[in-house]
PDB file of C-alpha atoms in Angstrom:
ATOM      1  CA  UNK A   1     -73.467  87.312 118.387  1.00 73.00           C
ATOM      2  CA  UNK A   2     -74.434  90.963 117.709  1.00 91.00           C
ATOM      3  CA  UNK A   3     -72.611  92.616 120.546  1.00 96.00           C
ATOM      4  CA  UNK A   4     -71.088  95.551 118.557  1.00 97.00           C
ATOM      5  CA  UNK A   5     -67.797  96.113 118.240  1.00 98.00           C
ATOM      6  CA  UNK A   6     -65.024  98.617 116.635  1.00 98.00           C
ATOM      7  CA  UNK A   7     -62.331  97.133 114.633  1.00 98.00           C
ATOM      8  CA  UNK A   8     -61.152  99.723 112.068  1.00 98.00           C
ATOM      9  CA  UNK A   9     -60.032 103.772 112.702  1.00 98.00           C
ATOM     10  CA  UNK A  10     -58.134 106.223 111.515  1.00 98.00           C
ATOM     11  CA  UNK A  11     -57.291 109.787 111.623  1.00 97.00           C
ATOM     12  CA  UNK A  12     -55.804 112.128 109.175  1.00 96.00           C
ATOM     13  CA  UNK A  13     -54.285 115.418 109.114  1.00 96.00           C
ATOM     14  CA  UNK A  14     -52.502 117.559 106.643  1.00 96.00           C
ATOM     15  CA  UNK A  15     -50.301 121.372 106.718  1.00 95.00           C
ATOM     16  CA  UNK A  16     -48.525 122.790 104.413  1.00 96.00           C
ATOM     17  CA  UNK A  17     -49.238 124.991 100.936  1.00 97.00           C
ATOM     18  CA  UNK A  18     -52.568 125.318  98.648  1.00 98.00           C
ATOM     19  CA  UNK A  19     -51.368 122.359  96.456  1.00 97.00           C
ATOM     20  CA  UNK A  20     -50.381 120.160  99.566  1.00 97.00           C
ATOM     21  CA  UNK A  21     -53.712 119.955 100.713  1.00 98.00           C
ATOM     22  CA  UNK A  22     -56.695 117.531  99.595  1.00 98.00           C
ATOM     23  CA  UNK A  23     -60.465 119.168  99.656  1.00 98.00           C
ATOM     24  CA  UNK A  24     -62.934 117.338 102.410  1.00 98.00           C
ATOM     25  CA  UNK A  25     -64.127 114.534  99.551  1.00 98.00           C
ATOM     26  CA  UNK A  26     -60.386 113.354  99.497  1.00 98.00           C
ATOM     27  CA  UNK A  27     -59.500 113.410 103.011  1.00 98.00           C
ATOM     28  CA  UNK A  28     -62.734 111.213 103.882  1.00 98.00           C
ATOM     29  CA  UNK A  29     -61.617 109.168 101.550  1.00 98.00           C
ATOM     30  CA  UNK A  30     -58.252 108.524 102.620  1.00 98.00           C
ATOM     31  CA  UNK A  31     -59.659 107.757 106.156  1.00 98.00           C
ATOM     32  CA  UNK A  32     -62.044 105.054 105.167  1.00 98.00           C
ATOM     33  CA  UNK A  33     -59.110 103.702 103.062  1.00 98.00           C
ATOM     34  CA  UNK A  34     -57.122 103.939 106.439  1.00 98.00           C
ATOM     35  CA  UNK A  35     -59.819 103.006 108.601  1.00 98.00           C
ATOM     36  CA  UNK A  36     -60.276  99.308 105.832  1.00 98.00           C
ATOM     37  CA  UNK A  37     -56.495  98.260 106.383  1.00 98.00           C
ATOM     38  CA  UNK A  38     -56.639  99.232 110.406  1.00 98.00           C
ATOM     39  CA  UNK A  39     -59.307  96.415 110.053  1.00 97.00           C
ATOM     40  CA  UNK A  40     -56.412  93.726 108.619  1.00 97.00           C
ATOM     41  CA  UNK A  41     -59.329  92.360 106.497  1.00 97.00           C
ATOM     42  CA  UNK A  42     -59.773  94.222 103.084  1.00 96.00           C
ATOM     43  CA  UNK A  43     -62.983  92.263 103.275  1.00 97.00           C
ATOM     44  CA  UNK A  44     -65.010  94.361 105.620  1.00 97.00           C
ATOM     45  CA  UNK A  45     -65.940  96.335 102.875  1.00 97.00           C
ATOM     46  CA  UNK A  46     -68.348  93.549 101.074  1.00 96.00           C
ATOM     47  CA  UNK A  47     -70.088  93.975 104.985  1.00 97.00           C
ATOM     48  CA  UNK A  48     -70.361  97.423 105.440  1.00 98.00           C
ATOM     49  CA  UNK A  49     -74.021  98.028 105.127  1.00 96.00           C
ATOM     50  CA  UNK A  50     -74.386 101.999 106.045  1.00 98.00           C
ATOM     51  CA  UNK A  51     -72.449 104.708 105.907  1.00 98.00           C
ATOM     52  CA  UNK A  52     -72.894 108.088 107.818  1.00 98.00           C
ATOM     53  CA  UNK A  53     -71.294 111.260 107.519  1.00 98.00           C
ATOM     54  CA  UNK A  54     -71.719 113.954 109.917  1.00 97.00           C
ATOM     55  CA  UNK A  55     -72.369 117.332 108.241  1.00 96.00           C
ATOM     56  CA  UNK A  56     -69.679 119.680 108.115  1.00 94.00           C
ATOM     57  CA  UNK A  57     -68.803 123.175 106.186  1.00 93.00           C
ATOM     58  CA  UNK A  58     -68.601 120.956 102.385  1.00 96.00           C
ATOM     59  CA  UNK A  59     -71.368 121.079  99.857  1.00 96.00           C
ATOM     60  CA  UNK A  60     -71.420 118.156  99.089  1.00 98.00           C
ATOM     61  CA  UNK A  61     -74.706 116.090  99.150  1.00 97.00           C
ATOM     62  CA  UNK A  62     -74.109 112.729  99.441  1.00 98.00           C
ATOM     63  CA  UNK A  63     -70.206 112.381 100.379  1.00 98.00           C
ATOM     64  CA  UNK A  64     -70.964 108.192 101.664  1.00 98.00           C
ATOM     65  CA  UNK A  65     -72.004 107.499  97.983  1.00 97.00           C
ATOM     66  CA  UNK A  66     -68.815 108.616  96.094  1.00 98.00           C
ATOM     67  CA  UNK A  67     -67.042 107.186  99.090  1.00 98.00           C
ATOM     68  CA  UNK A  68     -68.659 103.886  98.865  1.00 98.00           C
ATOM     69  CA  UNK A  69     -68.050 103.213  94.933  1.00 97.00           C
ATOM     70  CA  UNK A  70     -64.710 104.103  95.376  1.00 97.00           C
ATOM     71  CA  UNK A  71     -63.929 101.304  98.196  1.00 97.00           C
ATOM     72  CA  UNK A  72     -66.005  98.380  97.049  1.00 95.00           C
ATOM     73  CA  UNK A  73     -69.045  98.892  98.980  1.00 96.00           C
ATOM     74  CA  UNK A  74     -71.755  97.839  97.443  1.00 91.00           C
ATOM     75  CA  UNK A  75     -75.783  97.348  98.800  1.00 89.00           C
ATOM     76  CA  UNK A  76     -75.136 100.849 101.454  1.00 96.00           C
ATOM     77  CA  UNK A  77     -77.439 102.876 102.189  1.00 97.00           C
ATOM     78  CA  UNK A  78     -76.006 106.371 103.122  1.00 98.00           C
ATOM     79  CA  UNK A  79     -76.777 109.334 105.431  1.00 97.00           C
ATOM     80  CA  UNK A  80     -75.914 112.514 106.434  1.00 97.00           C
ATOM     81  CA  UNK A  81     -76.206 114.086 110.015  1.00 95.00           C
ATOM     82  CA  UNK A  82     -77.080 117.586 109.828  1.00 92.00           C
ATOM     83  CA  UNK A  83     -76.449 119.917 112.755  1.00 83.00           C
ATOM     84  CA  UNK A  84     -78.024 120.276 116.032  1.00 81.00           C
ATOM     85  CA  UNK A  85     -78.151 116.377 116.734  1.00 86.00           C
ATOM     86  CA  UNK A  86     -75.425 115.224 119.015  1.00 86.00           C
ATOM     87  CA  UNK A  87     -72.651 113.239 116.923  1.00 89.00           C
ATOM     88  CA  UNK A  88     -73.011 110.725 119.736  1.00 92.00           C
ATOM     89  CA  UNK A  89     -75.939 109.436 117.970  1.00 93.00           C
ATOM     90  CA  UNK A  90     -73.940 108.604 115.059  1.00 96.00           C
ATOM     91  CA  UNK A  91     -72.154 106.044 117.197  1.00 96.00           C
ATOM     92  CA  UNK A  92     -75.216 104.811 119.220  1.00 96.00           C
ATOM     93  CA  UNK A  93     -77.832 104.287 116.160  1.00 95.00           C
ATOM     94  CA  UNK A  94     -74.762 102.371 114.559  1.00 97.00           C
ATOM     95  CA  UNK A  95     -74.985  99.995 117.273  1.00 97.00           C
ATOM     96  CA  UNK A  96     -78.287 100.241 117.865  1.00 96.00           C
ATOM     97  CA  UNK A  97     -78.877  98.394 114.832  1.00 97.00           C
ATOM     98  CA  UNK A  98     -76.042  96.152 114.874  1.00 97.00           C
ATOM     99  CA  UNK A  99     -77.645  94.614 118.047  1.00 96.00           C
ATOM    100  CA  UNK A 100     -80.788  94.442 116.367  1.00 96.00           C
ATOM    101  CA  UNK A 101     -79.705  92.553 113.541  1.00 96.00           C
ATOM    102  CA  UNK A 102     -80.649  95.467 110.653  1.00 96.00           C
ATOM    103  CA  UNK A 103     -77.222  95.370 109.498  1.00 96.00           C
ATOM    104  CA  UNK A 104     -73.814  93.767 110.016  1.00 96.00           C
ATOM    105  CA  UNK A 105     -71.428  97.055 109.413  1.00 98.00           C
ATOM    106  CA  UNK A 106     -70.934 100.071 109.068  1.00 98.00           C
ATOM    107  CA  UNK A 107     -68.540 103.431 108.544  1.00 98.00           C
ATOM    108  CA  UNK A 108     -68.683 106.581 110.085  1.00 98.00           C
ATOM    109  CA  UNK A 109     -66.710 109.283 108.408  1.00 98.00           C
ATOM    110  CA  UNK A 110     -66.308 112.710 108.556  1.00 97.00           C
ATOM    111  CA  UNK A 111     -63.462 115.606 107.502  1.00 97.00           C
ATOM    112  CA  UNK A 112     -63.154 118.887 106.837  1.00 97.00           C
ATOM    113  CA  UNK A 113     -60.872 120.994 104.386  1.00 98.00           C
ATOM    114  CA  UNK A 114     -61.517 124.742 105.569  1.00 97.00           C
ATOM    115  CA  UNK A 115     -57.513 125.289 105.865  1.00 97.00           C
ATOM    116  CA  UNK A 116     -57.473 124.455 102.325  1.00 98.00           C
ATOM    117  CA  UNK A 117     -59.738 127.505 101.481  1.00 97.00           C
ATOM    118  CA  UNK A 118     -57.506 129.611 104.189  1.00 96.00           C
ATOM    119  CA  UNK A 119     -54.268 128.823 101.917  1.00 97.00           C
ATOM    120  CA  UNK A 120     -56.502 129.521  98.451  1.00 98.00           C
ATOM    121  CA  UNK A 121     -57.606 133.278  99.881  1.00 97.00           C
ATOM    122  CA  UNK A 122     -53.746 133.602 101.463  1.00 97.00           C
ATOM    123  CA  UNK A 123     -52.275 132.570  98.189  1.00 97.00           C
ATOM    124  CA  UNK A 124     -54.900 134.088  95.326  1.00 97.00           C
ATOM    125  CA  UNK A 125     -55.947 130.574  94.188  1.00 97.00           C
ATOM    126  CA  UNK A 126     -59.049 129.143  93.307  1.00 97.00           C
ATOM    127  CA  UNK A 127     -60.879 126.487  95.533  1.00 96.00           C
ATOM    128  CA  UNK A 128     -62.975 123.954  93.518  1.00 95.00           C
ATOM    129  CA  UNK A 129     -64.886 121.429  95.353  1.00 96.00           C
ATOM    130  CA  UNK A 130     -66.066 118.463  93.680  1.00 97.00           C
ATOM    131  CA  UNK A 131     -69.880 118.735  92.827  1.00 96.00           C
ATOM    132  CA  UNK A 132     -72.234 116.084  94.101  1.00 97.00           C
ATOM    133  CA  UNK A 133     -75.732 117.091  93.546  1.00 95.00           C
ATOM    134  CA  UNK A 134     -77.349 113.207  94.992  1.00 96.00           C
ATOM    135  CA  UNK A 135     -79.127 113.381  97.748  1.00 97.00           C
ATOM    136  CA  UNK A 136     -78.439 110.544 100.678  1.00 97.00           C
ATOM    137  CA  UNK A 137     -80.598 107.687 101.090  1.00 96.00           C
ATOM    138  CA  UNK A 138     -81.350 109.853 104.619  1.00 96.00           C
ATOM    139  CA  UNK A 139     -80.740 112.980 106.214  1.00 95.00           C
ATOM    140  CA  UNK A 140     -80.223 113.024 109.782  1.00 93.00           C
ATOM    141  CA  UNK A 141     -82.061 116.445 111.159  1.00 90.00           C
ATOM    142  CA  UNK A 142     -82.857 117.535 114.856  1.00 83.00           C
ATOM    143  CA  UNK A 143     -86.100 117.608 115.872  1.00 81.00           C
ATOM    144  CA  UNK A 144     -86.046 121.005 117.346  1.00 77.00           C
ATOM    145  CA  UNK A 145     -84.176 124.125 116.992  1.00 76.00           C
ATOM    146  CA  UNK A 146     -81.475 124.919 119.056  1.00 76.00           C
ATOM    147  CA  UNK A 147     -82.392 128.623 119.809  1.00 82.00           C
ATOM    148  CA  UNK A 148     -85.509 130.927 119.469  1.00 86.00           C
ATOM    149  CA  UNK A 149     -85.303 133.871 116.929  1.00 88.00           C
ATOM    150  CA  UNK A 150     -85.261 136.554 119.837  1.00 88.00           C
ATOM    151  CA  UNK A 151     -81.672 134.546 120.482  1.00 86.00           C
ATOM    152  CA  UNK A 152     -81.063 133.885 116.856  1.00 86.00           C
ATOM    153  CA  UNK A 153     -81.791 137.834 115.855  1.00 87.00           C
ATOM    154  CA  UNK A 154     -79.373 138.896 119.245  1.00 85.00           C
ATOM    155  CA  UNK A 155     -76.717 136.232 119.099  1.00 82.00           C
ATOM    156  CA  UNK A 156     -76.555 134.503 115.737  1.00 83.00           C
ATOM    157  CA  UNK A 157     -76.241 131.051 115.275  1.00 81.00           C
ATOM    158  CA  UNK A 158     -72.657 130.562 116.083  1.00 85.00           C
ATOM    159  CA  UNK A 159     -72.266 128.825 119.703  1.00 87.00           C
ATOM    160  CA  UNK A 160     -69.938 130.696 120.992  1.00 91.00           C
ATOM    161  CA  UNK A 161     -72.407 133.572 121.829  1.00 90.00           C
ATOM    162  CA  UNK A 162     -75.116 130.834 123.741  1.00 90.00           C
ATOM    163  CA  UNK A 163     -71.918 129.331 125.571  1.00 91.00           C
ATOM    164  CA  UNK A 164     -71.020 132.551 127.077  1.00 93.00           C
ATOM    165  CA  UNK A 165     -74.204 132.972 128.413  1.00 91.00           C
ATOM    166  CA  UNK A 166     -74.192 129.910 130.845  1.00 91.00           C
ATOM    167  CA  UNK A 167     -69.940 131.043 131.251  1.00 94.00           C
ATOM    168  CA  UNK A 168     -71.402 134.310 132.369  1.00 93.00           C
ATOM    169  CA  UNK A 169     -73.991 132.917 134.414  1.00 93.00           C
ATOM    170  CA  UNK A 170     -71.274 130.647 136.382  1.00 92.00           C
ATOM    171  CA  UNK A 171     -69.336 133.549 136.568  1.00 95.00           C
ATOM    172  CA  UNK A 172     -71.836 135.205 138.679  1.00 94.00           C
ATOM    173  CA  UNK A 173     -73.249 132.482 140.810  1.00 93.00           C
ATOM    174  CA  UNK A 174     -69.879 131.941 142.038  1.00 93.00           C
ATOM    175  CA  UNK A 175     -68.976 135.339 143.365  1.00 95.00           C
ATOM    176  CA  UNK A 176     -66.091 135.846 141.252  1.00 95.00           C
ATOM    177  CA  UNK A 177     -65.019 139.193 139.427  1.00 95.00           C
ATOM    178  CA  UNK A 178     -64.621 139.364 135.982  1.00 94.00           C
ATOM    179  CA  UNK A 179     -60.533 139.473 136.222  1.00 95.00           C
ATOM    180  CA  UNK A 180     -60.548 136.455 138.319  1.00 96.00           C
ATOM    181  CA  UNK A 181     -62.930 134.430 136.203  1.00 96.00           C
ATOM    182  CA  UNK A 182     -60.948 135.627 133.236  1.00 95.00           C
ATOM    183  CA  UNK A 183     -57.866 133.875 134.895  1.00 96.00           C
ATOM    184  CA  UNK A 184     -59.864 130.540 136.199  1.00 96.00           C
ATOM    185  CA  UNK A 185     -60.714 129.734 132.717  1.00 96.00           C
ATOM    186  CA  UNK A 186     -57.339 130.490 131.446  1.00 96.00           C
ATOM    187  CA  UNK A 187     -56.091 128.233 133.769  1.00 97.00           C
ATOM    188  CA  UNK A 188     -58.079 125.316 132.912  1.00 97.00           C
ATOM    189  CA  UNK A 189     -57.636 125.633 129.233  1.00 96.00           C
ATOM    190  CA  UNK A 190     -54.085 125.885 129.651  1.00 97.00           C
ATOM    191  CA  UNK A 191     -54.126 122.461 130.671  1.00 97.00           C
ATOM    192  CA  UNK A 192     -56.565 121.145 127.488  1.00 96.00           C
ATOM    193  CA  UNK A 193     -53.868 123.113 125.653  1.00 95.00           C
ATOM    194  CA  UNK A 194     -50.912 120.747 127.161  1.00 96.00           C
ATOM    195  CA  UNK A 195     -53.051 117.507 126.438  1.00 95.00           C
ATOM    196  CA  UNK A 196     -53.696 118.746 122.701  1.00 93.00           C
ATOM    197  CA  UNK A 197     -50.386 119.408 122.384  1.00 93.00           C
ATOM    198  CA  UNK A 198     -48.938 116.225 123.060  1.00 94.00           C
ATOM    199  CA  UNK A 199     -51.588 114.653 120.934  1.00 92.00           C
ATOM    200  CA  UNK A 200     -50.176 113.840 117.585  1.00 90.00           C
ATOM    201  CA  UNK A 201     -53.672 114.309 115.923  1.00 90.00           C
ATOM    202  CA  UNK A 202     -54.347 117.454 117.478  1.00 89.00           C
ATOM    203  CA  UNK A 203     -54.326 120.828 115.564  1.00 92.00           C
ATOM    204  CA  UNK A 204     -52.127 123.178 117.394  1.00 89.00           C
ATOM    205  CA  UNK A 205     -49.021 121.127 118.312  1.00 88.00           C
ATOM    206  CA  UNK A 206     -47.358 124.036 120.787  1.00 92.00           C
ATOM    207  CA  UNK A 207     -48.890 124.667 124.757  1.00 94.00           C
ATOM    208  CA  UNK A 208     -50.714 127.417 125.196  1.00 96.00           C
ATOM    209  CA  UNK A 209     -49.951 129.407 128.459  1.00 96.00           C
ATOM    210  CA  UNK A 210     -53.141 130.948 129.965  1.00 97.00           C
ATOM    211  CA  UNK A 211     -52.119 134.551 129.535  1.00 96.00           C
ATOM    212  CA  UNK A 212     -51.545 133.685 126.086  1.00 95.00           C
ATOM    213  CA  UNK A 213     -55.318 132.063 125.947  1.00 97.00           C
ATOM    214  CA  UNK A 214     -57.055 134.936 127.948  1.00 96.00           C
ATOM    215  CA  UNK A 215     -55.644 137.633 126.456  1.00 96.00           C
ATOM    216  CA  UNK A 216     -57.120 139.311 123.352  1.00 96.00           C
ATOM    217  CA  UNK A 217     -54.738 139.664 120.104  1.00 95.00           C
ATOM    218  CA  UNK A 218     -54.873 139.976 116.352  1.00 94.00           C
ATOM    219  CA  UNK A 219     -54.128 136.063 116.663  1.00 93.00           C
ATOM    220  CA  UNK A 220     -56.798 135.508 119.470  1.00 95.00           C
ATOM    221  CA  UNK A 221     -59.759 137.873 118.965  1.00 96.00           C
ATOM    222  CA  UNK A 222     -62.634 138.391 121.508  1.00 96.00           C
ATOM    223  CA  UNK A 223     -65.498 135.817 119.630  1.00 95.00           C
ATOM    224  CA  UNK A 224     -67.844 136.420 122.992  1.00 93.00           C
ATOM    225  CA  UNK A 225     -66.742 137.476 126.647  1.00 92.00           C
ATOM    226  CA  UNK A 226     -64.990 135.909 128.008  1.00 95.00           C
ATOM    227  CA  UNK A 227     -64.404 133.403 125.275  1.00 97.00           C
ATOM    228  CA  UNK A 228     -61.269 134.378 122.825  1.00 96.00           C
ATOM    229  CA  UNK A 229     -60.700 132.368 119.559  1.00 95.00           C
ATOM    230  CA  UNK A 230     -58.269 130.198 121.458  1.00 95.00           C
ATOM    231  CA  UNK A 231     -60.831 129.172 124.177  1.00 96.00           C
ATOM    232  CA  UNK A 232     -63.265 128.204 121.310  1.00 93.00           C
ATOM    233  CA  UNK A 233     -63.108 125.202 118.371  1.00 89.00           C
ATOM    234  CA  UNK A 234     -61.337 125.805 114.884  1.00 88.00           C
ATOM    235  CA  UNK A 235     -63.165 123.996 111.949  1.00 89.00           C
ATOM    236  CA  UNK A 236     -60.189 126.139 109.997  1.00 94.00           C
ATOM    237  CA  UNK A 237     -58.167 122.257 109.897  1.00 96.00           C
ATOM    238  CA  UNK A 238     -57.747 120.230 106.687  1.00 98.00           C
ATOM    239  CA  UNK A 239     -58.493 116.711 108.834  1.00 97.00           C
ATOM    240  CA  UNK A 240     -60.327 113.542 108.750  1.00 98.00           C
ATOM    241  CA  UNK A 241     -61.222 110.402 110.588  1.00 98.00           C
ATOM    242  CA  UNK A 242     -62.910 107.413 109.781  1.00 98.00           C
ATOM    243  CA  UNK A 243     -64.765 104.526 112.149  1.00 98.00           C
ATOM    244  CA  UNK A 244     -65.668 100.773 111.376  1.00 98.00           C
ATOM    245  CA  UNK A 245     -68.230  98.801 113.790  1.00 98.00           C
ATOM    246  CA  UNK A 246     -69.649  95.877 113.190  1.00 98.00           C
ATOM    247  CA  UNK A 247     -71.048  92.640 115.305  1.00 97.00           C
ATOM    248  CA  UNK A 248     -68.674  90.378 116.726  1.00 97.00           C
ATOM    249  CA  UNK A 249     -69.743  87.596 115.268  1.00 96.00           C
ATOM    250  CA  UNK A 250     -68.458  89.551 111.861  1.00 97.00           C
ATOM    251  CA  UNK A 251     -65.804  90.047 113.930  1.00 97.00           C
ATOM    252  CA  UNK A 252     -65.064  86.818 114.467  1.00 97.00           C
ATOM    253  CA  UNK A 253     -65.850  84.863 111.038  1.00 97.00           C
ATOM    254  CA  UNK A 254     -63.505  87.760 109.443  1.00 97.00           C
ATOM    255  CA  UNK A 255     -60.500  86.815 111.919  1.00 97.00           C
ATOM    256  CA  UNK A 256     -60.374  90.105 113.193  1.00 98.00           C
ATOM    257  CA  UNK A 257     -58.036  90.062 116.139  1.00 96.00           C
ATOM    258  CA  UNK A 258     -58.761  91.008 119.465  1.00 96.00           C
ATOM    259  CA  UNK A 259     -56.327  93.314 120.104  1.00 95.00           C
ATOM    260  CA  UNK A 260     -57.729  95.167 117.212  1.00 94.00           C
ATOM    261  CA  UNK A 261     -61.358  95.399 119.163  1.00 97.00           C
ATOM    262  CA  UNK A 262     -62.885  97.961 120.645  1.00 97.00           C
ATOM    263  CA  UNK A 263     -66.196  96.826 122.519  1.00 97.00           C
ATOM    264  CA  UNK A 264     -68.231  99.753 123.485  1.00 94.00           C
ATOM    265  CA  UNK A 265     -69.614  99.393 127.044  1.00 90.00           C
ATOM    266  CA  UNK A 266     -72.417 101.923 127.630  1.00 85.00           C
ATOM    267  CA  UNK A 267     -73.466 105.109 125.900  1.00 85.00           C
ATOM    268  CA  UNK A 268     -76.011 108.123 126.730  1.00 79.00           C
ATOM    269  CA  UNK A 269     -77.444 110.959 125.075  1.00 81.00           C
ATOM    270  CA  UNK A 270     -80.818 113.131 124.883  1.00 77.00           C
ATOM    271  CA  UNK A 271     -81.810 115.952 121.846  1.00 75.00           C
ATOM    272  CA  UNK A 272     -84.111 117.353 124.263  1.00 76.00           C
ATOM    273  CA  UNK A 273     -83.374 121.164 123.994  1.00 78.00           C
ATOM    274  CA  UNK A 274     -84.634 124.282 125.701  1.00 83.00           C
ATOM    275  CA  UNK A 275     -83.540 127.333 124.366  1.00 84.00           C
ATOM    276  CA  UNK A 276     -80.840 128.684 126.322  1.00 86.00           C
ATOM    277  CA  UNK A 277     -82.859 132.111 127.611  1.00 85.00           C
ATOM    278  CA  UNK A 278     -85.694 129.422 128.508  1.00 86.00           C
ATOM    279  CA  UNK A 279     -84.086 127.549 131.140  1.00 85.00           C
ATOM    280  CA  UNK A 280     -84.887 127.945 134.477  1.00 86.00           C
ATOM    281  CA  UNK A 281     -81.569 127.664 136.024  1.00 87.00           C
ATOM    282  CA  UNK A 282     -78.801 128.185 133.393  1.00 86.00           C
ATOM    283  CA  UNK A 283     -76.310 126.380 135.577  1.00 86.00           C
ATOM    284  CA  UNK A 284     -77.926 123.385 136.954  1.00 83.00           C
ATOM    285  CA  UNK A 285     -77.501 120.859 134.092  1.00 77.00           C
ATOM    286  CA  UNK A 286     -80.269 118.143 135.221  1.00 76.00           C
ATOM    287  CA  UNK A 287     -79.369 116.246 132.609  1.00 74.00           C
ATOM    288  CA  UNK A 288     -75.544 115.623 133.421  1.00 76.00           C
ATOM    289  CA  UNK A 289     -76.881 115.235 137.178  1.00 82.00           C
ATOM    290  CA  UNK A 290     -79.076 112.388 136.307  1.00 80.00           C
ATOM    291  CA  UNK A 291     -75.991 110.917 133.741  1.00 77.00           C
ATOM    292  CA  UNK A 292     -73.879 111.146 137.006  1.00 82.00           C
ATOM    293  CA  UNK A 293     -76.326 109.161 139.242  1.00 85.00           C
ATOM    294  CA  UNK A 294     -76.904 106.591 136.819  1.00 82.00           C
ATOM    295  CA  UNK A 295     -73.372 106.182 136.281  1.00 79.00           C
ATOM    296  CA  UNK A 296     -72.116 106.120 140.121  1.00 84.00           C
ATOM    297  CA  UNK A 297     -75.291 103.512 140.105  1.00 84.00           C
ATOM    298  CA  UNK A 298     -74.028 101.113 137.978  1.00 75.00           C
ATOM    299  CA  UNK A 299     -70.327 101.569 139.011  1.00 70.00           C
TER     300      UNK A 299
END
């Protein structure tokens, strides 16, 4: 009766001037919206016991709130997920306690609206973001930090610097020369670049060839050898997307049909960190080893 289950999404994306574009608030809004009629029952929303919103660049304090009042949620407690803990867990605590009985529903939204404040810098206008000075009912923090300060003081807090690290380290326990790395990992992106771009959600609708990836330009600046900006994530996107789970008993009493179910089957994840200049062996990942044996266990 409380096997969780996913019966509303969405996801949003907008180009186009300063004026075209919505601030993060907006966009998160418009996905729940989205994510409610996905459902085919407007009535979810008298269900939906928590919301959680994974942090992003906003300033926004309690985003779920303002969210909530605006879609006929009532009774929700709300949360935010601050960075460093895996967004995984989002997804996981959600069923977690849907399969424990503490609640019947919930929404997971999140969006960001940094190509807004590209376009208000590109064309001299001002960027407001609505003010919400609430706190959430919780915030979501890691137990640990993700780096030490002799990393932090060397590398700053962006990841792109820690990532190129364990690239580097690769690099060198394989033999290869820096040229023919350089090339290897052009290759491979080259193809994420073909899936993204047939991906109607995705950001950059055009392939990228590899030359075009591992080559430095004003366009595609060095952020950390080997990594250029097009090897790396953009949060420079106005987008947003929006997730409804509840129990399928819900589910069921709600007439939600099945080929608008998504049943989850299994799901992993660990927030134990070591520092990246800690580990004893940059490349052996123990924990994806132990993932993999579990997995090919219970395949």
């Amino acid at each position: 009766m409380n096997r969780p289950v996913v019966i509303g999404i969405s996801s949003i994306q907008q180009k186009g001037t300063f004026d075209e574009l919505d601030e993060a608030l907006v966009l998160m809004d418009q996905a729940t919206k989205d994510a409610i009629k996905d459902t085919t029952n407007p009535n979810i929303a008298q269900y939906i016991d928590e919301i959680q919103v994974p942090k992003g660049f906003w300033k926004y304090r309690d985003p779920g709130r303002w969210i909530a009042e605006r879609n006929g949620i009532s009774s929700v407690k709300t949360s935010v997920t601050k960075i460093g803990v895996l967004q995984q867990n989002l997804i996981n605590s959600a069923c977690a306690k849907i399969i424990n009985n503490e609640i019947q529903a919930t929404l997971i939204v999140g969006g960001e609206a940094r190509f807004k404040k590209i376009r208000a810098l590109i064309e001299g206008k001002d960027f407001i973001e609505t003010e919400l000075s609430e706190n959430p009912d919780h915030y979501v923090k890691a137990k640990k930090d993700l780096h030490i300060k002799e990393e932090a003081e060397a590398l700053g807090l962006m990841a792109v610097g820690y990532y190129a690290i364990l690239e580097s380290a690769l690099r060198s326990s394989k033999g290869l020369g820096f040229q023919e790395h350089r090339k290897m990992i052009g290759e491979l992106y080259e193809k994420f670049s073909l899936i993204a771009s047939l991906n109607t959600d995705g950001w950059i609708s055009e392939k990228l060839e590899w030359e075009d990836i591992a080559t430095p330009s004003k366009k595609n600046p060095v952020q950390a050898t080997p990594y250029n900006k097009y090897h790396c994530t953009s949060w420079n996107v106005n987008q947003a997307s929006a997730m409804i789970l509840c129990s399928e008993n819900l589910a069921d009493k709600l007439n939600i049909p099945i080929n608008k179910r998504i049943y989850p089957l299994a799901s992993s994840e660990t927030n134990h960190m070591i520092a990246t200049i800690q580990r004893p062996n940059m490349i052996k990942p123990l924990g994806l080893e132990l993932a993999a044996t579990i997995y090919n266990e219970y395949k």
